[in-house]
Backbone as numpy.savetxt, mean C-alpha at the origin, in Angstrom:
# Nx Ny Nz CAx CAy CAz Cx Cy Cz
-34.18 -10.38 25.58 -33.00 -10.11 25.42 -31.61 -8.79 26.13
-30.91 -10.00 26.55 -29.95 -9.05 27.55 -28.84 -7.93 26.66
-27.87 -6.83 27.05 -27.23 -6.34 26.00 -26.15 -6.68 27.18
-24.89 -7.44 26.48 -23.87 -7.72 26.64 -22.62 -6.78 26.41
-21.70 -5.63 27.30 -21.24 -4.69 27.22 -19.81 -5.28 26.51
-20.06 -5.81 27.35 -17.94 -5.92 27.77 -17.60 -6.96 25.89
-18.99 -8.09 25.16 -18.60 -8.14 23.97 -18.72 -7.68 22.22
-18.99 -6.49 23.10 -19.19 -5.06 22.45 -18.42 -4.68 20.98
-17.52 -4.41 21.35 -16.01 -3.54 20.43 -14.87 -5.06 20.20
-15.05 -6.96 20.72 -14.73 -7.94 20.36 -14.23 -7.99 18.90
-13.13 -8.39 18.87 -12.83 -8.81 16.66 -11.67 -9.97 17.54
-12.73 -10.68 15.87 -11.34 -12.43 16.80 -10.51 -11.47 15.65
-8.74 -13.15 15.50 -7.63 -12.86 15.54 -7.66 -12.35 13.77
-8.85 -13.60 13.16 -8.44 -13.22 12.02 -9.46 -12.17 11.51
-10.50 -11.56 11.77 -10.54 -10.61 12.23 -9.43 -9.32 12.35
-9.26 -9.01 13.16 -7.72 -8.12 13.11 -6.78 -8.66 11.50
-6.46 -9.69 11.92 -5.66 -10.09 10.30 -6.04 -9.97 9.01
-7.60 -9.77 9.10 -8.22 -9.75 7.63 -7.95 -8.00 7.47
-8.42 -6.87 8.67 -8.43 -5.68 8.52 -6.87 -4.88 8.24
-5.45 -5.81 8.84 -4.18 -5.18 8.41 -4.39 -5.73 7.01
-4.15 -6.49 7.12 -3.87 -7.91 5.50 -4.46 -6.55 4.31
-6.09 -6.08 4.44 -6.68 -5.02 3.06 -6.27 -3.70 3.57
-5.28 -3.12 5.00 -4.78 -1.43 4.51 -3.69 -2.23 4.50
-3.09 -2.30 4.19 -1.57 -2.97 3.75 -1.18 -3.13 2.16
-2.80 -4.39 1.55 -2.57 -3.69 0.48 -3.04 -2.43 -0.58
-4.11 -2.32 0.13 -4.44 -0.58 -0.05 -3.34 0.73 0.09
-2.39 0.49 1.56 -1.15 1.36 0.87 0.05 0.95 -0.07
-0.15 -0.63 -0.07 0.88 -1.04 -1.87 0.42 -0.70 -3.01
-1.19 -1.00 -3.03 -1.07 0.12 -4.73 -1.14 1.08 -4.88
-1.62 2.08 -3.18 -1.29 3.49 -3.96 0.14 4.02 -3.85
0.55 3.39 -2.84 2.49 3.17 -3.59 3.59 3.56 -5.03
2.36 1.82 -5.25 3.02 1.38 -6.71 2.47 2.55 -7.10
1.55 2.90 -6.79 0.80 4.28 -8.09 1.93 5.27 -8.49
1.87 6.02 -7.45 3.43 6.64 -7.03 4.46 7.19 -7.78
5.03 4.93 -7.38 5.88 5.26 -7.41 6.52 5.09 -9.92
4.99 4.28 -10.06 4.85 4.77 -11.10 4.38 5.70 -11.91
3.44 6.59 -10.49 3.37 8.30 -11.25 5.08 9.02 -11.51
5.46 8.27 -10.68 7.32 9.46 -10.73 8.44 9.45 -10.75
8.22 7.93 -11.76 9.39 7.36 -12.52 8.82 7.70 -14.23
7.87 8.08 -14.10 6.96 7.80 -15.80 7.25 9.71 -15.78
7.49 10.75 -14.59 7.41 11.70 -14.50 8.93 12.17 -15.19
9.79 11.58 -14.80 11.36 11.71 -14.17 12.51 10.90 -15.81
11.36 9.81 -16.58 12.12 8.94 -17.16 12.94 9.27 -18.37
13.32 10.86 -18.68 14.31 11.51 -18.64 15.10 12.01 -18.31
14.86 12.20 -17.51 16.14 11.73 -16.77 16.62 10.41 -16.28
16.27 9.81 -16.66 16.44 8.41 -16.65 17.59 7.39 -17.08
16.63 7.90 -18.02 17.19 7.72 -20.27 18.64 8.26 -19.71
18.26 9.31 -20.03 19.95 10.90 -20.20 20.97 9.29 -19.21
20.60 9.03 -18.00 21.63 8.66 -16.76 21.30 7.87 -18.01
20.91 6.73 -17.82 21.59 5.78 -18.53 22.56 5.79 -20.11
22.06 7.12 -20.15 22.74 6.67 -22.11 24.25 6.69 -21.53
24.42 7.72 -20.38 26.01 8.36 -20.08 26.74 7.17 -20.10
26.14 5.68 -19.16 27.05 4.24 -19.15 27.00 3.47 -20.05
25.88 2.83 -20.84 25.84 3.02 -22.03 25.67 3.07 -23.81
25.70 4.40 -24.18 26.02 5.15 -25.32 26.64 4.64 -25.65
C-alpha cells in the first residue's frame, strides 16, 4: 500500500468546524465558571451597591 504524504494532514471542513465548536464550548465553560466565582466573591459589594439605590 502506497504512502500519500499530501493526504496526511488533510482535515475536511466538517472536522475543522467540529474542532472549532469544541474549543469554543470549552472556552465558554471556563469563562462561565470564572465569572461565577468572581460574582460569588464580590456578592457583598454588589449587594451594598444595590442597597444604595433600592433600599
